[in-house]
Amino acid sequence: MRTLKTQVGIVGAGPAGLLLAHLLRLEGIDAVVLEAKSRQYVEERIRAGVLEQGTIDLLNEAGVGQRMMAQGLPHTGIELLFDRQRHRIDLSELTGGRQIMVYGQHEVVKDLIHARLAASAPLLFGVEDVRVADFGSSAPKLLARHEGEEFEWTCDFIAGCDGFHGVCRDALPDSARTVFERVYPFAWLGILVKAPPASDELIYASHENGFALFSMRSPEITRLYLQCSPDDDLANWPNERIWSELDSRLATDDGWQPNVGEIIQKGITPMRSFVCETMQSGRLFLAGDAAHIVPPTGAKGMNLAVSDIRYLSRALTSYYRTGDETGLLHYSTTCLKRIWRAEHFSWWMTSMLHRFFDHSPFEQRIQRAELNYFSTSRAGRTAIAENYVGLPWTD
Ligand code: RFL
Ligand code: PHB
């Protein structure tokens, strides 16, 4: 067993864990990041695509935004499509100039891994059997196996950034954990297509066959999603069925259509809303998907992970600079305000845009009336816009 010491032990090299390690390093705070998967796996894992203004600003301030600013696609609006009509939500005009950036989460992850390895800071991939212990004491431990050898780090703090299926949330004592959850009666089938995006803006479509989303990753790659059943199998979705459903669900009277091309990746994502309260126990802190999940309709998941890390890195920095523990003590309460705002927005966008096959005709008409109002009234569009670009941080 090798025994080592660090200030902050971080479990998980997703956006949350990597960003925390980076922000701490800028403050001269040591950390080790332990990741179960390989570097190639995490750098190629296709997930989120939309960065809020606050996320863009934070990555720039942290010195890891160069590639994002050069290659990301800034967007000033999104479109809502229903009854074959497109309705533009002018994000910038409605929010005093704020905007979003389409830049793949895996690109953010690549930028953060590059920064960490370039600084020769500890980041281990392919780590097995990670365990957290003694976080009720002032010397919590992180244990793991790496390349056949057992390791034990004695830390000041542990950050559980290990996603929804990680081990840290389950380590919190039952008395510290209340779970709030909703599982939706549908999932998203996502595809990556080798074809230039046919629109400059994202299109969220509500259709009687189900929801569809037109998005993009780069000037050469289109990203598309279709609502499917929660227990669906990729075998039920041959390419012809995908294109025919996209054709129906994205059809418009103005004749717009996505460009067709080779499908280079297919996957099915279940839809869930989930919050674990609290997000801390003793010296163990949860951040990102380890503590909460939103359905992807509001494009909030990665942005919320970044928001948690902003609070956690500031709290740790004040502790190390001045010994002040206030930020750490209030970490969970502070994060949860923003988390519940995003939970509501994501649930609401999901409920307004998806087809619920058990809805009565009355409920269907009510859903359409809601969508119509929020697409056409300025007040309605403003509510969507300010939530979509992300509310400014007030602290
Ligand atoms: P991650 O990215 O899941 O990273 C957790 C890391 O921990 C590792 N891990 C472990 N490591 C060591 N030991 C263990 N026992 C471990 N268990 C797990 C995992 O391998 C992984 O590397 O969580 P993090 O950092 O909290 O980041 C959260 C985001 O990944 C997530 O919220 C977003 O991807 C959600 N999301 C979106 N978010 C947005 O902000 N905008 C979007 O447009 C958006 N679109 C999406 C999305 C998620 C999607 N899927 C596939 C879930 C679209 C989709 C389809
Ligand atoms: C994506 O491009 O992957 C994406 C965009 C917007 C969403 C969800 C996913 O709401």
Short mmCIF file of C-alpha atoms and ligand atoms in Angstrom, two decimals:
data_model
loop_
_atom_site.label_atom_id
_atom_site.label_comp_id
_atom_site.label_asym_id
_atom_site.label_seq_id
_atom_site.Cartn_x
_atom_site.Cartn_y
_atom_site.Cartn_z
CA MET A 1 0.00 0.00 0.00
CA ARG A 2 1.41 3.39 -0.98
CA THR A 3 0.40 6.21 1.33
CA LEU A 4 0.33 9.77 0.02
CA LYS A 5 -0.99 13.16 1.08
CA THR A 6 -2.88 15.83 -0.83
CA GLN A 7 -5.08 18.79 0.07
CA VAL A 8 -8.16 17.89 -2.00
CA GLY A 9 -8.93 14.38 -3.27
CA ILE A 10 -11.20 14.51 -6.33
CA VAL A 11 -13.15 11.49 -7.62
CA GLY A 12 -14.05 11.70 -11.34
CA ALA A 13 -12.52 13.44 -14.36
CA GLY A 14 -15.70 14.78 -15.93
CA PRO A 15 -16.18 18.55 -16.33
CA ALA A 16 -16.82 18.96 -12.56
CA GLY A 17 -13.71 17.13 -11.26
CA LEU A 18 -11.35 18.53 -13.90
CA LEU A 19 -12.55 22.10 -13.50
CA LEU A 20 -12.27 21.92 -9.71
CA ALA A 21 -8.70 20.60 -9.97
CA HIS A 22 -7.83 23.38 -12.42
CA LEU A 23 -9.32 26.22 -10.34
CA LEU A 24 -7.59 24.92 -7.20
CA ARG A 25 -4.25 24.66 -8.99
CA LEU A 26 -4.54 28.32 -10.03
CA GLU A 27 -4.78 29.10 -6.28
CA GLY A 28 -1.80 26.90 -5.42
CA ILE A 29 -3.95 24.17 -3.80
CA ASP A 30 -2.85 20.55 -4.41
CA ALA A 31 -5.29 17.94 -5.61
CA VAL A 32 -5.32 14.45 -7.07
CA VAL A 33 -7.98 13.45 -9.64
CA LEU A 34 -8.95 9.75 -9.83
CA GLU A 35 -10.86 8.60 -12.93
CA ALA A 36 -12.22 5.09 -13.51
CA LYS A 37 -12.21 5.26 -17.34
CA SER A 38 -9.35 5.78 -19.80
CA ARG A 39 -8.28 9.19 -21.08
CA GLN A 40 -9.47 8.29 -24.58
CA TYR A 41 -12.90 7.25 -23.26
CA VAL A 42 -13.55 10.50 -21.40
CA GLU A 43 -12.21 12.62 -24.25
CA GLU A 44 -14.55 10.95 -26.75
CA ARG A 45 -17.70 10.66 -24.60
CA ILE A 46 -20.35 12.68 -26.47
CA ARG A 47 -22.68 14.55 -24.13
CA ALA A 48 -23.63 18.13 -23.58
CA GLY A 49 -23.26 20.79 -26.24
CA VAL A 50 -24.55 24.09 -24.90
CA LEU A 51 -22.53 26.38 -22.61
CA GLU A 52 -24.24 29.22 -20.77
CA GLN A 53 -22.75 32.71 -20.66
CA GLY A 54 -21.57 32.17 -17.05
CA THR A 55 -19.79 28.94 -18.04
CA ILE A 56 -18.12 30.65 -21.01
CA ASP A 57 -16.94 33.52 -18.77
CA LEU A 58 -15.63 31.17 -16.09
CA LEU A 59 -13.64 29.03 -18.56
CA ASN A 60 -12.14 32.19 -20.07
CA GLU A 61 -11.23 33.65 -16.68
CA ALA A 62 -9.58 30.33 -15.77
CA GLY A 63 -7.39 30.51 -18.90
CA VAL A 64 -8.85 27.41 -20.61
CA GLY A 65 -11.17 29.14 -23.08
CA GLN A 66 -8.87 29.72 -26.08
CA ARG A 67 -10.00 26.74 -28.17
CA MET A 68 -13.65 27.29 -27.16
CA MET A 69 -13.48 30.91 -28.36
CA ALA A 70 -11.81 29.88 -31.63
CA GLN A 71 -13.89 26.80 -32.46
CA GLY A 72 -17.14 27.15 -30.46
CA LEU A 73 -20.24 28.42 -32.23
CA PRO A 74 -21.76 31.48 -30.48
CA HIS A 75 -25.58 31.51 -30.67
CA THR A 76 -27.85 34.47 -30.01
CA GLY A 77 -31.16 32.63 -30.40
CA ILE A 78 -33.01 29.30 -30.45
CA GLU A 79 -36.16 28.23 -32.26
CA LEU A 80 -39.29 26.43 -31.11
CA LEU A 81 -41.11 24.48 -33.84
CA PHE A 82 -44.71 23.28 -33.63
CA ASP A 83 -47.64 23.05 -36.06
CA ARG A 84 -45.02 23.33 -38.87
CA GLN A 85 -44.09 26.90 -37.81
CA ARG A 86 -40.77 28.07 -36.37
CA HIS A 87 -40.76 30.68 -33.57
CA ARG A 88 -37.47 32.38 -32.75
CA ILE A 89 -36.49 33.19 -29.18
CA ASP A 90 -33.95 35.99 -29.49
CA LEU A 91 -31.82 35.16 -26.46
CA SER A 92 -29.53 38.17 -26.70
CA GLU A 93 -32.20 40.77 -27.33
CA LEU A 94 -34.35 39.43 -24.48
CA THR A 95 -31.52 39.16 -21.92
CA GLY A 96 -29.50 42.33 -22.45
CA GLY A 97 -26.87 40.80 -24.73
CA ARG A 98 -26.23 37.42 -23.08
CA GLN A 99 -25.65 34.46 -25.39
CA ILE A 100 -24.71 30.77 -25.42
CA MET A 101 -21.91 28.79 -27.06
CA VAL A 102 -22.25 25.43 -28.79
CA TYR A 103 -19.02 23.63 -27.90
CA GLY A 104 -19.01 19.91 -27.06
CA GLN A 105 -18.53 18.89 -23.44
CA HIS A 106 -15.83 16.44 -24.58
CA GLU A 107 -13.90 19.41 -26.00
CA VAL A 108 -14.08 21.20 -22.62
CA VAL A 109 -12.86 17.96 -21.03
CA LYS A 110 -9.96 17.74 -23.53
CA ASP A 111 -8.95 21.35 -22.79
CA LEU A 112 -8.97 20.73 -19.02
CA ILE A 113 -7.04 17.44 -19.28
CA HIS A 114 -4.48 19.15 -21.49
CA ALA A 115 -4.05 22.00 -18.98
CA ARG A 116 -3.62 19.59 -16.06
CA LEU A 117 -1.14 17.29 -17.77
CA ALA A 118 0.82 20.25 -19.17
CA ALA A 119 1.27 21.41 -15.55
CA SER A 120 2.36 17.84 -14.55
CA ALA A 121 -0.43 17.84 -11.93
CA PRO A 122 -1.76 14.47 -10.66
CA LEU A 123 -4.55 12.94 -12.78
CA LEU A 124 -4.87 9.14 -12.87
CA PHE A 125 -6.99 7.25 -15.41
CA GLY A 126 -8.15 3.63 -15.18
CA VAL A 127 -8.36 3.76 -11.38
CA GLU A 128 -10.27 0.88 -9.75
CA ASP A 129 -12.22 0.36 -6.56
CA VAL A 130 -12.27 3.97 -5.33
CA ARG A 131 -13.47 4.32 -1.71
CA VAL A 132 -13.87 7.33 0.56
CA ALA A 133 -13.42 7.02 4.33
CA ASP A 134 -13.16 9.07 7.54
CA PHE A 135 -14.73 12.18 6.05
CA GLY A 136 -16.30 12.94 9.45
CA SER A 137 -12.74 13.57 10.69
CA SER A 138 -10.24 16.28 9.74
CA ALA A 139 -8.20 13.77 7.72
CA PRO A 140 -10.49 12.00 5.24
CA LYS A 141 -9.04 9.18 3.14
CA LEU A 142 -9.31 8.29 -0.49
CA LEU A 143 -8.43 4.69 -1.31
CA ALA A 144 -8.03 3.09 -4.73
CA ARG A 145 -6.15 0.59 -6.87
CA HIS A 146 -4.09 1.75 -9.83
CA GLU A 147 -2.09 -0.49 -12.15
CA GLY A 148 -2.31 -3.33 -9.62
CA GLU A 149 -1.07 -1.27 -6.68
CA GLU A 150 -3.13 -0.13 -3.63
CA PHE A 151 -3.05 3.60 -2.81
CA GLU A 152 -4.25 5.65 0.14
CA TRP A 153 -4.35 9.45 0.05
CA THR A 154 -4.86 11.36 3.29
CA CYS A 155 -6.66 14.57 2.29
CA ASP A 156 -8.05 17.71 3.91
CA PHE A 157 -11.23 17.42 1.81
CA ILE A 158 -12.80 15.04 -0.73
CA ALA A 159 -14.87 16.16 -3.73
CA GLY A 160 -17.25 13.56 -5.15
CA CYS A 161 -17.41 14.56 -8.82
CA ASP A 162 -18.08 11.00 -9.98
CA GLY A 163 -21.35 11.47 -11.84
CA PHE A 164 -24.74 9.86 -11.30
CA HIS A 165 -23.41 6.28 -11.09
CA GLY A 166 -20.41 7.09 -8.88
CA VAL A 167 -19.65 5.88 -5.35
CA CYS A 168 -19.49 9.14 -3.37
CA ARG A 169 -23.21 9.90 -3.07
CA ASP A 170 -23.85 6.46 -1.58
CA ALA A 171 -21.08 7.09 0.95
CA LEU A 172 -23.06 9.93 2.57
CA PRO A 173 -24.80 8.67 5.72
CA ASP A 174 -28.52 7.97 5.18
CA SER A 175 -29.38 10.73 7.66
CA ALA A 176 -27.65 13.30 5.37
CA ARG A 177 -29.48 12.20 2.22
CA THR A 178 -32.97 12.97 0.99
CA VAL A 179 -33.58 12.16 -2.65
CA PHE A 180 -36.10 13.97 -4.87
CA GLU A 181 -36.69 12.22 -8.17
CA ARG A 182 -38.85 12.01 -11.30
CA VAL A 183 -38.34 9.49 -14.08
CA TYR A 184 -39.98 10.47 -17.39
CA PRO A 185 -41.96 8.06 -19.58
CA PHE A 186 -39.58 8.61 -22.53
CA ALA A 187 -35.89 8.78 -23.50
CA TRP A 188 -33.81 10.52 -26.19
CA LEU A 189 -32.24 8.78 -29.14
CA GLY A 190 -29.23 10.92 -30.09
CA ILE A 191 -27.29 10.74 -33.36
CA LEU A 192 -24.18 12.47 -34.69
CA VAL A 193 -24.28 13.05 -38.44
CA LYS A 194 -21.50 13.90 -40.86
CA ALA A 195 -23.32 16.81 -42.50
CA PRO A 196 -23.10 20.58 -42.18
CA PRO A 197 -25.83 21.97 -39.86
CA ALA A 198 -28.72 23.20 -42.02
CA SER A 199 -29.61 25.96 -39.54
CA ASP A 200 -27.39 28.32 -37.55
CA GLU A 201 -29.59 27.86 -34.47
CA LEU A 202 -30.92 24.98 -32.36
CA ILE A 203 -34.49 23.92 -33.11
CA TYR A 204 -36.67 22.35 -30.38
CA ALA A 205 -39.66 20.65 -32.05
CA SER A 206 -42.91 19.50 -30.48
CA HIS A 207 -44.82 17.03 -32.68
CA GLU A 208 -47.61 14.50 -32.19
CA ASN A 209 -45.11 11.65 -32.84
CA GLY A 210 -42.85 13.06 -30.12
CA PHE A 211 -40.16 15.67 -29.48
CA ALA A 212 -37.16 16.25 -31.80
CA LEU A 213 -34.11 18.48 -31.43
CA PHE A 214 -31.83 19.81 -34.12
CA SER A 215 -28.38 20.79 -32.81
CA MET A 216 -24.78 20.76 -33.98
CA ARG A 217 -21.21 20.18 -32.90
CA SER A 218 -19.17 21.98 -35.59
CA PRO A 219 -19.56 23.41 -39.11
CA GLU A 220 -19.28 19.80 -40.39
CA ILE A 221 -21.26 17.84 -37.77
CA THR A 222 -25.00 17.89 -37.05
CA ARG A 223 -26.42 16.54 -33.76
CA LEU A 224 -30.04 15.34 -33.69
CA TYR A 225 -32.30 13.85 -31.03
CA LEU A 226 -35.67 12.05 -31.15
CA GLN A 227 -37.98 11.27 -28.27
CA CYS A 228 -38.25 7.49 -28.01
CA SER A 229 -39.61 5.03 -25.51
CA PRO A 230 -37.69 4.64 -22.21
CA ASP A 231 -37.05 0.92 -22.76
CA ASP A 232 -36.23 1.35 -26.47
CA ASP A 233 -33.38 -0.48 -28.15
CA LEU A 234 -31.07 0.87 -30.87
CA ALA A 235 -32.06 -2.20 -32.92
CA ASN A 236 -35.56 -0.65 -33.24
CA TRP A 237 -34.04 2.41 -34.90
CA PRO A 238 -32.53 1.56 -38.30
CA ASN A 239 -31.30 4.64 -40.17
CA GLU A 240 -34.38 4.76 -42.46
CA ARG A 241 -36.70 5.00 -39.45
CA ILE A 242 -34.57 7.75 -37.89
CA TRP A 243 -34.60 9.88 -41.05
CA SER A 244 -38.28 9.33 -41.65
CA GLU A 245 -39.16 10.38 -38.06
CA LEU A 246 -36.87 13.42 -38.31
CA ASP A 247 -38.57 14.30 -41.58
CA SER A 248 -42.01 14.24 -39.97
CA ARG A 249 -41.14 15.86 -36.65
CA LEU A 250 -38.98 18.66 -38.09
CA ALA A 251 -41.22 19.40 -41.12
CA THR A 252 -41.99 23.12 -41.60
CA ASP A 253 -44.16 25.07 -43.98
CA ASP A 254 -41.09 27.05 -45.07
CA GLY A 255 -39.52 23.82 -46.37
CA TRP A 256 -36.55 23.76 -43.97
CA GLN A 257 -34.96 20.31 -43.44
CA PRO A 258 -31.82 19.05 -41.72
CA ASN A 259 -29.03 17.89 -44.03
CA VAL A 260 -28.78 14.12 -44.34
CA GLY A 261 -25.40 12.37 -43.99
CA GLU A 262 -23.60 9.37 -42.55
CA ILE A 263 -24.69 8.58 -38.98
CA ILE A 264 -21.43 8.23 -37.05
CA GLN A 265 -22.83 7.65 -33.56
CA LYS A 266 -26.14 6.54 -32.01
CA GLY A 267 -27.14 6.34 -28.35
CA ILE A 268 -30.19 6.31 -26.06
CA THR A 269 -30.32 8.51 -22.93
CA PRO A 270 -32.95 8.02 -20.23
CA MET A 271 -34.62 11.16 -18.86
CA ARG A 272 -34.60 11.89 -15.18
CA SER A 273 -34.86 14.74 -12.69
CA PHE A 274 -32.96 14.01 -9.47
CA VAL A 275 -31.65 16.00 -6.51
CA CYS A 276 -29.80 14.70 -3.46
CA GLU A 277 -30.07 16.97 -0.42
CA THR A 278 -27.70 17.66 1.22
CA MET A 279 -24.64 17.66 -0.99
CA GLN A 280 -22.13 17.45 1.85
CA SER A 281 -21.25 15.51 4.98
CA GLY A 282 -18.26 16.43 7.10
CA ARG A 283 -15.39 16.95 4.66
CA LEU A 284 -17.01 15.15 1.69
CA PHE A 285 -18.66 17.43 -0.90
CA LEU A 286 -20.70 16.27 -3.93
CA ALA A 287 -20.72 18.29 -7.16
CA GLY A 288 -22.34 17.95 -10.60
CA ASP A 289 -24.23 14.83 -11.69
CA ALA A 290 -23.15 13.05 -8.49
CA ALA A 291 -25.68 15.25 -6.68
CA HIS A 292 -28.28 16.12 -9.32
CA ILE A 293 -29.61 15.26 -12.76
CA VAL A 294 -31.81 17.27 -15.11
CA PRO A 295 -33.46 16.09 -18.32
CA PRO A 296 -31.38 17.55 -21.21
CA THR A 297 -34.20 19.69 -22.69
CA GLY A 298 -32.98 22.85 -20.92
CA ALA A 299 -29.28 22.17 -21.69
CA LYS A 300 -28.44 22.70 -18.03
CA GLY A 301 -26.55 19.59 -16.76
CA MET A 302 -22.97 20.58 -17.45
CA ASN A 303 -23.63 24.22 -16.65
CA LEU A 304 -24.92 23.22 -13.22
CA ALA A 305 -21.82 21.10 -12.64
CA VAL A 306 -19.73 24.20 -13.44
CA SER A 307 -21.86 26.30 -11.09
CA ASP A 308 -21.32 23.86 -8.16
CA ILE A 309 -17.58 23.92 -8.84
CA ARG A 310 -17.51 27.70 -8.87
CA TYR A 311 -18.98 27.70 -5.33
CA LEU A 312 -16.83 24.81 -4.08
CA SER A 313 -13.55 26.21 -5.44
CA ARG A 314 -14.30 29.62 -3.88
CA ALA A 315 -15.17 28.04 -0.52
CA LEU A 316 -11.98 25.95 -0.51
CA THR A 317 -9.89 28.93 -1.59
CA SER A 318 -11.19 31.11 1.27
CA TYR A 319 -10.55 28.28 3.71
CA TYR A 320 -6.93 27.89 2.61
CA ARG A 321 -6.31 31.66 2.40
CA THR A 322 -7.89 32.77 5.68
CA GLY A 323 -9.20 29.72 7.54
CA ASP A 324 -12.77 30.97 6.96
CA GLU A 325 -15.12 27.96 6.75
CA THR A 326 -18.34 29.88 6.02
CA GLY A 327 -18.40 29.01 2.29
CA LEU A 328 -17.81 25.33 3.04
CA LEU A 329 -20.53 25.21 5.72
CA HIS A 330 -23.07 26.81 3.35
CA TYR A 331 -21.92 25.02 0.17
CA SER A 332 -24.96 22.77 -0.24
CA THR A 333 -27.53 25.46 0.62
CA THR A 334 -25.90 27.92 -1.78
CA CYS A 335 -25.74 25.43 -4.68
CA LEU A 336 -29.25 24.10 -4.17
CA LYS A 337 -30.92 27.47 -4.91
CA ARG A 338 -29.49 27.50 -8.42
CA ILE A 339 -29.99 23.75 -8.82
CA TRP A 340 -33.73 23.93 -8.06
CA ARG A 341 -34.14 26.86 -10.50
CA ALA A 342 -32.54 24.72 -13.23
CA GLU A 343 -34.53 21.65 -12.12
CA HIS A 344 -37.74 23.61 -12.55
CA PHE A 345 -36.77 25.04 -15.95
CA SER A 346 -35.61 21.64 -17.28
CA TRP A 347 -38.76 19.88 -16.04
CA TRP A 348 -40.95 22.64 -17.50
CA MET A 349 -39.29 22.68 -20.96
CA THR A 350 -39.47 18.87 -20.98
CA SER A 351 -43.15 18.87 -20.01
CA MET A 352 -44.06 21.55 -22.55
CA LEU A 353 -42.25 20.03 -25.54
CA HIS A 354 -42.60 16.23 -25.22
CA ARG A 355 -45.51 14.03 -26.18
CA PHE A 356 -47.07 12.30 -23.18
CA PHE A 357 -48.89 9.36 -24.73
CA ASP A 358 -51.20 9.04 -21.72
CA HIS A 359 -52.43 12.63 -22.03
CA SER A 360 -56.13 13.15 -22.67
CA PRO A 361 -57.15 15.34 -25.66
CA PHE A 362 -57.85 18.12 -23.12
CA GLU A 363 -54.31 17.91 -21.71
CA GLN A 364 -52.87 17.93 -25.23
CA ARG A 365 -54.73 21.15 -26.08
CA ILE A 366 -53.57 22.74 -22.80
CA GLN A 367 -49.96 21.80 -23.60
CA ARG A 368 -50.25 23.38 -27.07
CA ALA A 369 -51.81 26.55 -25.61
CA GLU A 370 -48.87 26.86 -23.22
CA LEU A 371 -46.32 26.46 -26.00
CA ASN A 372 -48.17 28.96 -28.15
CA TYR A 373 -48.18 31.54 -25.37
CA PHE A 374 -44.51 31.13 -24.45
CA SER A 375 -43.46 31.33 -28.11
CA THR A 376 -45.45 34.39 -29.07
CA SER A 377 -45.73 36.65 -26.03
CA ARG A 378 -42.65 38.74 -25.25
CA ALA A 379 -43.05 37.99 -21.53
CA GLY A 380 -43.17 34.25 -22.32
CA ARG A 381 -40.14 34.37 -24.58
CA THR A 382 -38.22 36.39 -21.98
CA ALA A 383 -38.92 33.72 -19.33
CA ILE A 384 -37.47 31.06 -21.65
CA ALA A 385 -34.52 33.23 -22.71
CA GLU A 386 -33.32 34.26 -19.26
CA ASN A 387 -33.42 30.70 -17.97
CA TYR A 388 -31.85 29.25 -21.11
CA VAL A 389 -28.82 31.55 -21.13
CA GLY A 390 -28.53 31.02 -17.35
CA LEU A 391 -29.28 33.50 -14.61
CA PRO A 392 -26.30 35.69 -13.66
CA TRP A 393 -24.49 34.74 -10.46
CA THR A 394 -25.40 37.14 -7.71
CA ASP A 395 -22.62 36.11 -5.31
P1 RFL B 1 -19.69 13.23 -15.50
O1 RFL B 1 -19.42 13.94 -16.78
O2 RFL B 1 -20.59 12.04 -15.53
O3 RFL B 1 -18.27 12.81 -14.91
C1 RFL B 1 -18.13 11.89 -13.83
C2 RFL B 1 -16.82 11.16 -14.01
O4 RFL B 1 -16.62 10.30 -12.90
C3 RFL B 1 -16.14 9.05 -13.37
N1 RFL B 1 -16.47 8.03 -12.36
C4 RFL B 1 -15.56 7.51 -11.50
N2 RFL B 1 -14.25 7.74 -11.36
C5 RFL B 1 -13.60 7.05 -10.39
N3 RFL B 1 -14.20 6.14 -9.58
C6 RFL B 1 -15.53 5.90 -9.69
N4 RFL B 1 -16.14 5.02 -8.88
C7 RFL B 1 -16.27 6.60 -10.69
N5 RFL B 1 -17.56 6.60 -11.07
C8 RFL B 1 -17.66 7.46 -12.08
C9 RFL B 1 -16.87 8.86 -14.69
O5 RFL B 1 -16.20 7.94 -15.54
C10 RFL B 1 -16.83 10.28 -15.25
O6 RFL B 1 -15.67 10.52 -16.00
O7 RFL B 1 -20.26 14.21 -14.38
P2 RFL B 1 -19.98 15.79 -14.14
O8 RFL B 1 -18.52 16.09 -14.18
O9 RFL B 1 -20.78 16.11 -12.95
O10 RFL B 1 -20.61 16.52 -15.42
C11 RFL B 1 -21.99 16.51 -15.65
C12 RFL B 1 -22.27 16.48 -17.16
O11 RFL B 1 -21.54 15.42 -17.74
C13 RFL B 1 -23.76 16.32 -17.47
O12 RFL B 1 -24.55 17.05 -16.57
C14 RFL B 1 -24.11 16.81 -18.90
O13 RFL B 1 -23.49 16.04 -19.87
C15 RFL B 1 -25.62 16.80 -19.13
N6 RFL B 1 -26.00 17.19 -20.50
C16 RFL B 1 -26.01 18.52 -20.89
N7 RFL B 1 -25.58 19.49 -20.05
C17 RFL B 1 -25.50 20.81 -20.46
O14 RFL B 1 -25.10 21.67 -19.67
N8 RFL B 1 -25.84 21.19 -21.74
C18 RFL B 1 -26.30 20.27 -22.65
O15 RFL B 1 -26.52 20.64 -23.81
C19 RFL B 1 -26.42 18.89 -22.23
N9 RFL B 1 -26.82 17.94 -23.10
C20 RFL B 1 -26.34 16.20 -21.42
C21 RFL B 1 -26.76 16.61 -22.73
C22 RFL B 1 -26.24 14.85 -21.11
C23 RFL B 1 -26.58 13.91 -22.06
N10 RFL B 1 -26.40 12.55 -21.68
C24 RFL B 1 -25.82 11.59 -22.50
C25 RFL B 1 -26.56 12.18 -20.28
C26 RFL B 1 -27.13 15.68 -23.68
C27 RFL B 1 -27.05 14.32 -23.33
C28 RFL B 1 -27.50 13.36 -24.39
C1 PHB B 2 -26.71 18.93 -27.73
O1 PHB B 2 -26.29 19.57 -28.72
O2 PHB B 2 -26.24 17.84 -27.38
C2 PHB B 2 -27.85 19.49 -26.96
C3 PHB B 2 -28.29 20.78 -27.21
C4 PHB B 2 -29.35 21.27 -26.47
C5 PHB B 2 -29.97 20.49 -25.52
C6 PHB B 2 -29.51 19.21 -25.26
C7 PHB B 2 -28.45 18.70 -25.98
O3 PHB B 2 -31.03 21.00 -24.83
#
